[in-house]
PDB file of C-alpha atoms in Angstrom:
ATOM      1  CA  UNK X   1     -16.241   3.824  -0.114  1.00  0.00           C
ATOM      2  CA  UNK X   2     -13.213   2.091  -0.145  1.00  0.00           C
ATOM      3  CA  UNK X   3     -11.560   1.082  -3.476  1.00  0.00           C
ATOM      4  CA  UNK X   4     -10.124  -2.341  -3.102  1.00  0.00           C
ATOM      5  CA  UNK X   5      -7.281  -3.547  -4.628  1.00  0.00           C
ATOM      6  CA  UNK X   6      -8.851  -6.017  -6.845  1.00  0.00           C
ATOM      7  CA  UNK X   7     -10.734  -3.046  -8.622  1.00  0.00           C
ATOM      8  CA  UNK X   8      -7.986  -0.959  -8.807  1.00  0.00           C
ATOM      9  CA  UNK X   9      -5.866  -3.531 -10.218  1.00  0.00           C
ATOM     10  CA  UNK X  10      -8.764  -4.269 -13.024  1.00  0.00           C
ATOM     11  CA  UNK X  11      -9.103  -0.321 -13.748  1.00  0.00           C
ATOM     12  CA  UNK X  12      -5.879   0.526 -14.142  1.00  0.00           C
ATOM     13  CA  UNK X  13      -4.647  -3.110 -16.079  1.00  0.00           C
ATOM     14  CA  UNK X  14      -7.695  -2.311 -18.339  1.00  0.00           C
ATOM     15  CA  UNK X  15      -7.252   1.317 -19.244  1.00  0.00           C
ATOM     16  CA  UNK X  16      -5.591   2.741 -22.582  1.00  0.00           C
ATOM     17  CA  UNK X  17      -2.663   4.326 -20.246  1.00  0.00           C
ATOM     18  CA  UNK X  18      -2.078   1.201 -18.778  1.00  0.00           C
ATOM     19  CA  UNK X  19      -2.318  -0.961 -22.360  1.00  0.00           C
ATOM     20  CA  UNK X  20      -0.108   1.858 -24.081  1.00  0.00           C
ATOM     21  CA  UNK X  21       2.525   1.502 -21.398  1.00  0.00           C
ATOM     22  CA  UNK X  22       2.213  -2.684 -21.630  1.00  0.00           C
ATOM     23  CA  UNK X  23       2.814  -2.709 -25.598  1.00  0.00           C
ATOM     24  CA  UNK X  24       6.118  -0.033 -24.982  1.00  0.00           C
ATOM     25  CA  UNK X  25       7.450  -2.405 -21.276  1.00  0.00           C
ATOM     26  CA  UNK X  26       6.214  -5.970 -22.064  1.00  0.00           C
ATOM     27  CA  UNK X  27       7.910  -7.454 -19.132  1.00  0.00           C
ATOM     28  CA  UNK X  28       7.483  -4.984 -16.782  1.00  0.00           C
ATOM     29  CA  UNK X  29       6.348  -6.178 -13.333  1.00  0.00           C
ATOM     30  CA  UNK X  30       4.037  -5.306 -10.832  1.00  0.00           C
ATOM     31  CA  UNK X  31       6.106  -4.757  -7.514  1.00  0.00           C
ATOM     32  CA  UNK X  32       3.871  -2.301  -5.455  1.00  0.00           C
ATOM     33  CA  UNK X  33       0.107  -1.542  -4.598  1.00  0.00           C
ATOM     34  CA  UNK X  34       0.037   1.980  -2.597  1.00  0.00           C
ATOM     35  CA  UNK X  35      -3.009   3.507  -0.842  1.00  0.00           C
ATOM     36  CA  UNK X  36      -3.881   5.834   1.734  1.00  0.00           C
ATOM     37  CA  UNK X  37      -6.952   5.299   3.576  1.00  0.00           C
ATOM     38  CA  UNK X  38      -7.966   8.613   5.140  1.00  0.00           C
ATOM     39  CA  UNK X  39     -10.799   8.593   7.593  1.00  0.00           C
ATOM     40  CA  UNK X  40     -10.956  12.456   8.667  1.00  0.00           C
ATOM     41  CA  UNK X  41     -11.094  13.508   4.887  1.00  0.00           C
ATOM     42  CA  UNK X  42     -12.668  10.903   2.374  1.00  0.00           C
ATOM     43  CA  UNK X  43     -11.322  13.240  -0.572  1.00  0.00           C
ATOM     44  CA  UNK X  44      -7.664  12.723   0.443  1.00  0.00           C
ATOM     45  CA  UNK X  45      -7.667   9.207  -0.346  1.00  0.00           C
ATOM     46  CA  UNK X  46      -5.124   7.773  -3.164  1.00  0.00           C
ATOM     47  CA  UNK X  47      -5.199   4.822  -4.610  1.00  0.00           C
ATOM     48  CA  UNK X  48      -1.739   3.286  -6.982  1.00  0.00           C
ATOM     49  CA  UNK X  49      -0.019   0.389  -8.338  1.00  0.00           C
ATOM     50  CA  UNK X  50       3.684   0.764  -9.033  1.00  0.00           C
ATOM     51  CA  UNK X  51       5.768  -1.039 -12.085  1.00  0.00           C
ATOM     52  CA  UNK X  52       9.093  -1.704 -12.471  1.00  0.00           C
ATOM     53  CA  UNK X  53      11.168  -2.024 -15.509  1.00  0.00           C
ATOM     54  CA  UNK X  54      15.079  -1.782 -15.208  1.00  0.00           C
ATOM     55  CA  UNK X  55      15.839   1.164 -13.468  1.00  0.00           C
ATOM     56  CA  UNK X  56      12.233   2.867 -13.429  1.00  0.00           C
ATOM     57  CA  UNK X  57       9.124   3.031 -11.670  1.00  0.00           C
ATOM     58  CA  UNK X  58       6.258   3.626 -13.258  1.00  0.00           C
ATOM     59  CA  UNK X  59       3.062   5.091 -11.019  1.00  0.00           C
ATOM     60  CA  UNK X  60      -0.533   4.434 -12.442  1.00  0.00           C
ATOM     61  CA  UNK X  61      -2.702   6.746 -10.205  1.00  0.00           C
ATOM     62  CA  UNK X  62      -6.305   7.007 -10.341  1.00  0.00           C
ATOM     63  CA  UNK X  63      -8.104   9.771  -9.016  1.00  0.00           C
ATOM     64  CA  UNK X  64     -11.470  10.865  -7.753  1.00  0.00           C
ATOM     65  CA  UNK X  65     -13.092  10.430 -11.216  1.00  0.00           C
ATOM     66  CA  UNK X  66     -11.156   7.931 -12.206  1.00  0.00           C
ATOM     67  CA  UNK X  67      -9.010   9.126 -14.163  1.00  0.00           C
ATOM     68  CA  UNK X  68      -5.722   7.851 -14.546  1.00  0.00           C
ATOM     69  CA  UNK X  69      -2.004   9.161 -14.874  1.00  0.00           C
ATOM     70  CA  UNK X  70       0.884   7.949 -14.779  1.00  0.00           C
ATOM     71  CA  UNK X  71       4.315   8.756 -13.894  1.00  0.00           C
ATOM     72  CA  UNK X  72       7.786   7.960 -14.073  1.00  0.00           C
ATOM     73  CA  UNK X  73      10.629   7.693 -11.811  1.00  0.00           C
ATOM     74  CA  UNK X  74      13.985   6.405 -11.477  1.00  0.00           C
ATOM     75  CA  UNK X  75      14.296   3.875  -8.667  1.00  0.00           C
ATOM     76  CA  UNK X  76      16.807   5.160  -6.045  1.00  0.00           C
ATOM     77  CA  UNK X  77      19.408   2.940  -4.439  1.00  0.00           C
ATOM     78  CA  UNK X  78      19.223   2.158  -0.817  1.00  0.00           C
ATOM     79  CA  UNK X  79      21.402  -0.985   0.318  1.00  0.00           C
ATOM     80  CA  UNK X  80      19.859  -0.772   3.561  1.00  0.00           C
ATOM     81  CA  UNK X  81      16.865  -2.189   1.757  1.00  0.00           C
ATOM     82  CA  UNK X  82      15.728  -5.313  -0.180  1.00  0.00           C
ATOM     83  CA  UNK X  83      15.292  -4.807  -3.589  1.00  0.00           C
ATOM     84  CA  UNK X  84      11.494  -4.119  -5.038  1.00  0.00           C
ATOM     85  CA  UNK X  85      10.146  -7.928  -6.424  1.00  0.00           C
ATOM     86  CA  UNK X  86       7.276  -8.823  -8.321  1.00  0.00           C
ATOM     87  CA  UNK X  87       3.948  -9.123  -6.066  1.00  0.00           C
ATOM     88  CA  UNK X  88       0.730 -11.144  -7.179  1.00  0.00           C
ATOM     89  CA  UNK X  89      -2.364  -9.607  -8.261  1.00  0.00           C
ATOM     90  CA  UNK X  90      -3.914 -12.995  -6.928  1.00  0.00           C
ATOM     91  CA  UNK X  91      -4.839 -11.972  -2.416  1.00  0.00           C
ATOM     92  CA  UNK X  92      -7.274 -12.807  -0.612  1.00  0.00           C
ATOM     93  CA  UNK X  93      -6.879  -9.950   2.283  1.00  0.00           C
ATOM     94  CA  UNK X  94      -8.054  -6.934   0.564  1.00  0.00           C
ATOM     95  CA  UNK X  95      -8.228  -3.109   0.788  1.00  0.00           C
ATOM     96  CA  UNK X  96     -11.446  -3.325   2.224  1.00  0.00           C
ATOM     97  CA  UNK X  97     -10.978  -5.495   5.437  1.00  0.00           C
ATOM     98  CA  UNK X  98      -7.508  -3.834   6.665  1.00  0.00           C
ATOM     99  CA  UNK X  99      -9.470  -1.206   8.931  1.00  0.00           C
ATOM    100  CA  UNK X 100     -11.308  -3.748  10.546  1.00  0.00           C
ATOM    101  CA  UNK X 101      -8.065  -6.491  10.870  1.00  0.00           C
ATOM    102  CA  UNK X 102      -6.356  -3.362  12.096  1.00  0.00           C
ATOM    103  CA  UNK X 103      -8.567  -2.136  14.663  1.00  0.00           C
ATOM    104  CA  UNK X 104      -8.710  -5.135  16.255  1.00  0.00           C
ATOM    105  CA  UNK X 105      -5.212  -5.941  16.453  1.00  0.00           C
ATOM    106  CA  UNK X 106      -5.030  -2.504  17.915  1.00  0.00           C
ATOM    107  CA  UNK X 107      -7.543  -3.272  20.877  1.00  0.00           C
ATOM    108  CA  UNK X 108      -5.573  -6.283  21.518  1.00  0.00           C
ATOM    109  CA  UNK X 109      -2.774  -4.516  22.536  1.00  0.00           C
ATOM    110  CA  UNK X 110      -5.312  -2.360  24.354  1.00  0.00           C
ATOM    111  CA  UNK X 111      -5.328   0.528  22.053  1.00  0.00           C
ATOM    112  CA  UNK X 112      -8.425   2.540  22.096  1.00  0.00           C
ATOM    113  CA  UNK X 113      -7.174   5.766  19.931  1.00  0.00           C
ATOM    114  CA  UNK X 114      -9.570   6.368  16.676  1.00  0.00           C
ATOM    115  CA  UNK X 115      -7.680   6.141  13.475  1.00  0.00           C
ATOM    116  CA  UNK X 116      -7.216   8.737  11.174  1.00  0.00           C
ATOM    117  CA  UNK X 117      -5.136   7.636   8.284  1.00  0.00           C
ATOM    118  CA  UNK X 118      -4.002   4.480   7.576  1.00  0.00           C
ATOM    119  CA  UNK X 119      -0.944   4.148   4.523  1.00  0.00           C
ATOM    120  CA  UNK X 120      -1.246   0.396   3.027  1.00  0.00           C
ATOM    121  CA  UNK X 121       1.264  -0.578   0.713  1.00  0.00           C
ATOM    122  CA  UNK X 122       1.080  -4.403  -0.488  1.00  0.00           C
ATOM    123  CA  UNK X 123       4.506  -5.726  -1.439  1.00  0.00           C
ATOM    124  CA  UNK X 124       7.002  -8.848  -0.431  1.00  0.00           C
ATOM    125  CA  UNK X 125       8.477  -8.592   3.207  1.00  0.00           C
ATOM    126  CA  UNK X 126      10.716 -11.780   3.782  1.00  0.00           C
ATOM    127  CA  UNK X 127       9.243 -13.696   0.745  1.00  0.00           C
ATOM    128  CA  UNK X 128       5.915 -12.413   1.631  1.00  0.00           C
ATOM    129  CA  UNK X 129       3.482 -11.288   0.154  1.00  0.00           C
ATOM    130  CA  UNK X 130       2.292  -8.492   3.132  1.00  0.00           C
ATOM    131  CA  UNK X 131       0.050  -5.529   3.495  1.00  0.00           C
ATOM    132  CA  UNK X 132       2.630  -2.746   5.142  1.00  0.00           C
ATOM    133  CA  UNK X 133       0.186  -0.314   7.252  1.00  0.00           C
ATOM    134  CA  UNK X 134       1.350   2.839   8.770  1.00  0.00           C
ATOM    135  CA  UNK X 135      -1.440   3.738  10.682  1.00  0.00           C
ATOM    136  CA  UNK X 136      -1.781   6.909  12.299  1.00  0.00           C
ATOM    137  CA  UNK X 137      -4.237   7.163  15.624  1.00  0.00           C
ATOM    138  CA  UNK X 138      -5.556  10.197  17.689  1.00  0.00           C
ATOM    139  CA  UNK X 139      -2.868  11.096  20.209  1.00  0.00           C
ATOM    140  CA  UNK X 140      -0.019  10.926  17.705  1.00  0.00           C
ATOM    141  CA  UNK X 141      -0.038   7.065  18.092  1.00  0.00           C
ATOM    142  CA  UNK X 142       1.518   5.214  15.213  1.00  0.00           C
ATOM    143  CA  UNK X 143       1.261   1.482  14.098  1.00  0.00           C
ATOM    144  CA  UNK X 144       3.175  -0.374  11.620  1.00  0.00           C
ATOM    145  CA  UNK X 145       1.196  -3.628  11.267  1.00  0.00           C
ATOM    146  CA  UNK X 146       2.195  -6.330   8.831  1.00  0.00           C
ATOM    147  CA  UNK X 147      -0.538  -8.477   7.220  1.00  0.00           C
ATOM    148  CA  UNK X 148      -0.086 -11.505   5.309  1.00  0.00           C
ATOM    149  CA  UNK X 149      -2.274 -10.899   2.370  1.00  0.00           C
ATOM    150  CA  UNK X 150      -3.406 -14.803   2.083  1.00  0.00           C
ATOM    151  CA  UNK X 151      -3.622 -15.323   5.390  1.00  0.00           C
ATOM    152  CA  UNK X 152      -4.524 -12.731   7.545  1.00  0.00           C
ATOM    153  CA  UNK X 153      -1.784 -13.374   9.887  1.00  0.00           C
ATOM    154  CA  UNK X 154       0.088 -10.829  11.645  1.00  0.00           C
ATOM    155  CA  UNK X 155       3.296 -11.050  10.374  1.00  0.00           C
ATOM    156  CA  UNK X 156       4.451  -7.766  12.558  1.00  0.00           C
ATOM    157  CA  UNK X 157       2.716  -5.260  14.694  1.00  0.00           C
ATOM    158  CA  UNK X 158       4.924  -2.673  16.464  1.00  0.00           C
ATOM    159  CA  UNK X 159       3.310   0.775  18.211  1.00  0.00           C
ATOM    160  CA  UNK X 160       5.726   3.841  18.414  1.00  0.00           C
ATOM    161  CA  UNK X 161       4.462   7.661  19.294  1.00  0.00           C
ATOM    162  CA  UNK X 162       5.218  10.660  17.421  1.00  0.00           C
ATOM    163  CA  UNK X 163       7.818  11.155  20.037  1.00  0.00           C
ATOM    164  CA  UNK X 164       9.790   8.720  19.119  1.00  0.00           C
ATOM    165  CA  UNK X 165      10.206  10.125  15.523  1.00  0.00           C
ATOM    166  CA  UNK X 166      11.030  13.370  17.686  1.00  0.00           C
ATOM    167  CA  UNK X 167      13.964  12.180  19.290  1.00  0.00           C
ATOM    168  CA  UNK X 168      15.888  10.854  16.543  1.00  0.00           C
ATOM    169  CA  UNK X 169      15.923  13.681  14.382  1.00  0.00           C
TER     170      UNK X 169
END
């Protein structure tokens, strides 16, 4: 069972490590939702929602019980890519329909591989509000598929191999 982002949003928002960390960060936004969807091993599947204030990220995690941690990191400079922004709780597209929007953008392109894992991370992509999946396919096929989270449009859908990631190191 799939943990959507609308309930993750509402268990983590609503829990005392969550309202401890609001009363200390008032204005700290919401710039990240991050999940891994892992088909071969339900138990590996992670579900988190990433904050930003100043310089720091903050992780709320929730795990198999439900528990919830969170952690702290400093954000790291890359000029190569835009800057985290604030994302909306408010979507439409959720957790739970990305397999099936990304399966059949997959046999579109004629792609017939079972996935295995698919990495969805819901953030802004040229003023966008997008679901970013890396999904990884039998055959060491990988496909980075961009979803607009109110529409459902394919905003990007690219297919590389593991070979590819081979080459350039």
């Amino acid at each position: 069972m799939i943990m959507d982002f609308k309930t993750t949003f509402k268990t983590i928002t609503n829990s005392d490590v969550f309202l401890d960390f609001k009363k200390k960060y008032q204005n700290a936004e919401l710039v990240a939702g991050f999940f891994i969807l892992d088909f071969l091993n339900n138990n590996n599947n992670q579900k988190s929602l990433d904050y930003k204030k100043g310089e720091n990220i903050y992780t709320f995690s929730i795990n198999e019980r439900k528990e919830i941690s969170l952690t702290e990191d400093k954000l790291i400079e890359d000029n190569t890519k835009p800057p985290l922004t604030k994302i909306s709780s408010d979507i439409i597209i959720d957790l739970d329909e990305i397999p099936s929007i990304a399966e059949q953008q997959a046999e579109k392109y004629n792609i017939k591989s079972k996935f295995q894992k698919i990495i969805a991370v819901l953030q802004i992509y040229d003023n966008k509000q997008v679901w970013n999946l890396t999904c990884i396919l039998e055959g060491l096929i990988i496909l980075n598929i961009l979803i607009d989270s109110e529409t459902e449009e394919i905003v990007k859908f690219d297919r590389k191999s593991m070979a590819d990631f081979v080459r350039k190191a």
